[in-house]
Coordinates of C-alpha atoms in Angstrom, one line a residue:
X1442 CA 0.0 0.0 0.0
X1443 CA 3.0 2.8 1.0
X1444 CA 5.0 1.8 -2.7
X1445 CA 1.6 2.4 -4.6
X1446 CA 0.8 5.9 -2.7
X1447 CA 4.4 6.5 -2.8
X1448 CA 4.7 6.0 -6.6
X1449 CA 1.1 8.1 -7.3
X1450 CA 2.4 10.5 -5.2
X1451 CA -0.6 11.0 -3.1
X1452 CA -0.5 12.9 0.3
X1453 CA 0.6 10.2 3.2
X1454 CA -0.5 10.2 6.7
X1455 CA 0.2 7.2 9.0
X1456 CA -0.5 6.3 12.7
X1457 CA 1.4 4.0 14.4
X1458 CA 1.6 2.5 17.6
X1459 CA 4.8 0.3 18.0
X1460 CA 6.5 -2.0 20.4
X1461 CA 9.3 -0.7 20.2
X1462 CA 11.1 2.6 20.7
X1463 CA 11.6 5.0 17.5
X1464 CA 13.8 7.3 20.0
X1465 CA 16.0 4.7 21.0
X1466 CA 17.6 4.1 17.5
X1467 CA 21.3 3.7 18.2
X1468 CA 20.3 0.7 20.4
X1469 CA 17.6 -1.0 18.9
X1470 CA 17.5 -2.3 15.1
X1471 CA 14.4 -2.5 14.5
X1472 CA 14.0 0.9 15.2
X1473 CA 16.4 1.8 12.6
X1474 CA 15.3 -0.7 9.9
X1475 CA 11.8 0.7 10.4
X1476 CA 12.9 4.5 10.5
X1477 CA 15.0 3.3 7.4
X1478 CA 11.9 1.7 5.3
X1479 CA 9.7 4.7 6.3
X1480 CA 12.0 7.2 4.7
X1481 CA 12.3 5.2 1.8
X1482 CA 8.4 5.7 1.4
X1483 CA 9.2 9.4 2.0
X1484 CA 7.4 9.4 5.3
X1485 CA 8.7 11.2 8.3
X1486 CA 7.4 11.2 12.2
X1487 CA 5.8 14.8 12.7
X1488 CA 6.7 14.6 16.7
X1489 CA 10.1 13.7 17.7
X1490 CA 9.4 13.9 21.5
X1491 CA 8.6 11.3 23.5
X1492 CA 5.0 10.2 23.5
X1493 CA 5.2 7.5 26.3
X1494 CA 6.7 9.0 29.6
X1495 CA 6.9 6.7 33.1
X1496 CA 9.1 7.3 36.2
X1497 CA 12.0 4.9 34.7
X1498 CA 11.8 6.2 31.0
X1499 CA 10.6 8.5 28.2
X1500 CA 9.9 6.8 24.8
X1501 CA 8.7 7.4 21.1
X1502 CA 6.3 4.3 20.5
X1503 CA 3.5 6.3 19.6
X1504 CA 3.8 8.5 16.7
X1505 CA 2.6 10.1 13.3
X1506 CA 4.2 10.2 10.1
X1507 CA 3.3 12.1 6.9
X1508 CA 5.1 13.0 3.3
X1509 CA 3.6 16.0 3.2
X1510 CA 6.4 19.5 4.2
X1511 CA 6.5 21.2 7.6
X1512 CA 5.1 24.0 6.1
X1513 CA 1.5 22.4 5.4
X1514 CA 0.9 21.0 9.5
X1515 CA 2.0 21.5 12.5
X1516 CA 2.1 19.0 15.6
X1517 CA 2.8 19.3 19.0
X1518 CA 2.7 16.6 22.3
X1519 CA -0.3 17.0 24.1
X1520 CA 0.2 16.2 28.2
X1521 CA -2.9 14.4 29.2
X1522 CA -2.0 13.5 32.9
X1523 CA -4.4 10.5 32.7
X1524 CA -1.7 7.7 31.5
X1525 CA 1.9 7.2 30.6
X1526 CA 1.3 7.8 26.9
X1527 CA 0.9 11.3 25.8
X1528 CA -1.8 12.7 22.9
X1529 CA -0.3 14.0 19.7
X1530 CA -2.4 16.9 18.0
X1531 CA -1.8 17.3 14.2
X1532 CA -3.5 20.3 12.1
X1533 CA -3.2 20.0 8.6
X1534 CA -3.3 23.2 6.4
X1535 CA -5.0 21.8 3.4
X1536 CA -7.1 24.2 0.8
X1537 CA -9.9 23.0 0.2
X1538 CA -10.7 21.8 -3.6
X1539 CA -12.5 23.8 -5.6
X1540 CA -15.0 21.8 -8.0
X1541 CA -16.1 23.3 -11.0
X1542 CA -20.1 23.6 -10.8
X1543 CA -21.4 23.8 -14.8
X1544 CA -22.8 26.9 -15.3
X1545 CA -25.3 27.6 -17.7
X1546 CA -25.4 31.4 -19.6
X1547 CA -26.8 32.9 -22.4
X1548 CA -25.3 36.1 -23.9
X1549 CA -27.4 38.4 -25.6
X1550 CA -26.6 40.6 -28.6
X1551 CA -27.1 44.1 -27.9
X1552 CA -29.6 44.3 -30.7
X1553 CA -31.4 41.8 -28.6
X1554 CA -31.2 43.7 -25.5
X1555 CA -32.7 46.9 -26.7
X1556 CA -35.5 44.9 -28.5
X1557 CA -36.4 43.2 -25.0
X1558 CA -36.3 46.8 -23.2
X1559 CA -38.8 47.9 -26.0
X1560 CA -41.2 45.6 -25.9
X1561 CA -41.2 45.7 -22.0
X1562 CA -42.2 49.1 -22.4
X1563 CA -45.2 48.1 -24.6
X1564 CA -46.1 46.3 -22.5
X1565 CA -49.2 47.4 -20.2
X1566 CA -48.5 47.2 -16.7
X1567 CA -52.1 47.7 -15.2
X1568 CA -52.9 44.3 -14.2
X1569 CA -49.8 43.6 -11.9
X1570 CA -50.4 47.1 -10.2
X1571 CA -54.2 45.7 -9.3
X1572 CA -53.2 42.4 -7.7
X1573 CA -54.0 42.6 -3.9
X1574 CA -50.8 42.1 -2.0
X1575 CA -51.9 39.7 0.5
X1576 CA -53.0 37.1 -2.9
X1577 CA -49.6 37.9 -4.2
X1578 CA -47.8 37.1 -0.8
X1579 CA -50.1 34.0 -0.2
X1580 CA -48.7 32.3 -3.3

């Protein structure tokens, strides 16, 4: 799935939850392989803080990675006090996508305009002047 939204070159954004720590890469391998294979899919972490903190140790296991530049979100570690694990808050500064909604016109010569004034004005106007308002309204 990450070679074929890599190769389309769609706009990425994974969450992962791991069992091991992405801080910790100069001791753990798999860490490293992993960091290694995301970067290959052009995905980077968007938090590099820990996002697991206990008396004994702070760790990255939680985390969130995107293709998209720095300049298009910004994240930061939210403190939640209620676990070990922190939240992570992402906001994404995406424009919105603009459909195009068919239109329908039609242009008018200005021969045709001044022929649609004049017979406007020939027109007599008594009859709409006499309707009661309160018919007209009720409609």
């Amino acid at each position: 799935m990450l070679y074929d939204l890599n190769q389309e070159n769609k706009s990425t954004i994974c969450r992962l939850q791991h069992s091991f720590d992405l801080m910790g890469t100069k001791d753990h391998t798999n860490a490293s392989e992993f960091l290694s294979i995301m970067q290959w899919f052009g995905l980077s972490p968007t938090i590099v803080e820990p996002t697991r903190i206990t008396v004994n140790k702070e760790s990255g296991i939680d985390k969130i990675f995107t293709n998209m530049s720095k300049l298009f979100f910004e994240a930061w570690v939210l403190s939640t006090v209620l676990s070990d694990h922190t939240g992570q808050i992402i906001t994404f500064y995406i424009e919105s996508v603009q459909r195009n909604v068919p239109s329908f016109k039609r242009f008018y010569s200005e021969k045709a305009k001044l022929q649609f004034r004049q017979t406007l004005g020939e027109q007599s106007w008594e009859q709409v002047f006499l309707i009661d308002e309160k018919k007209l309204n009720d409609q």
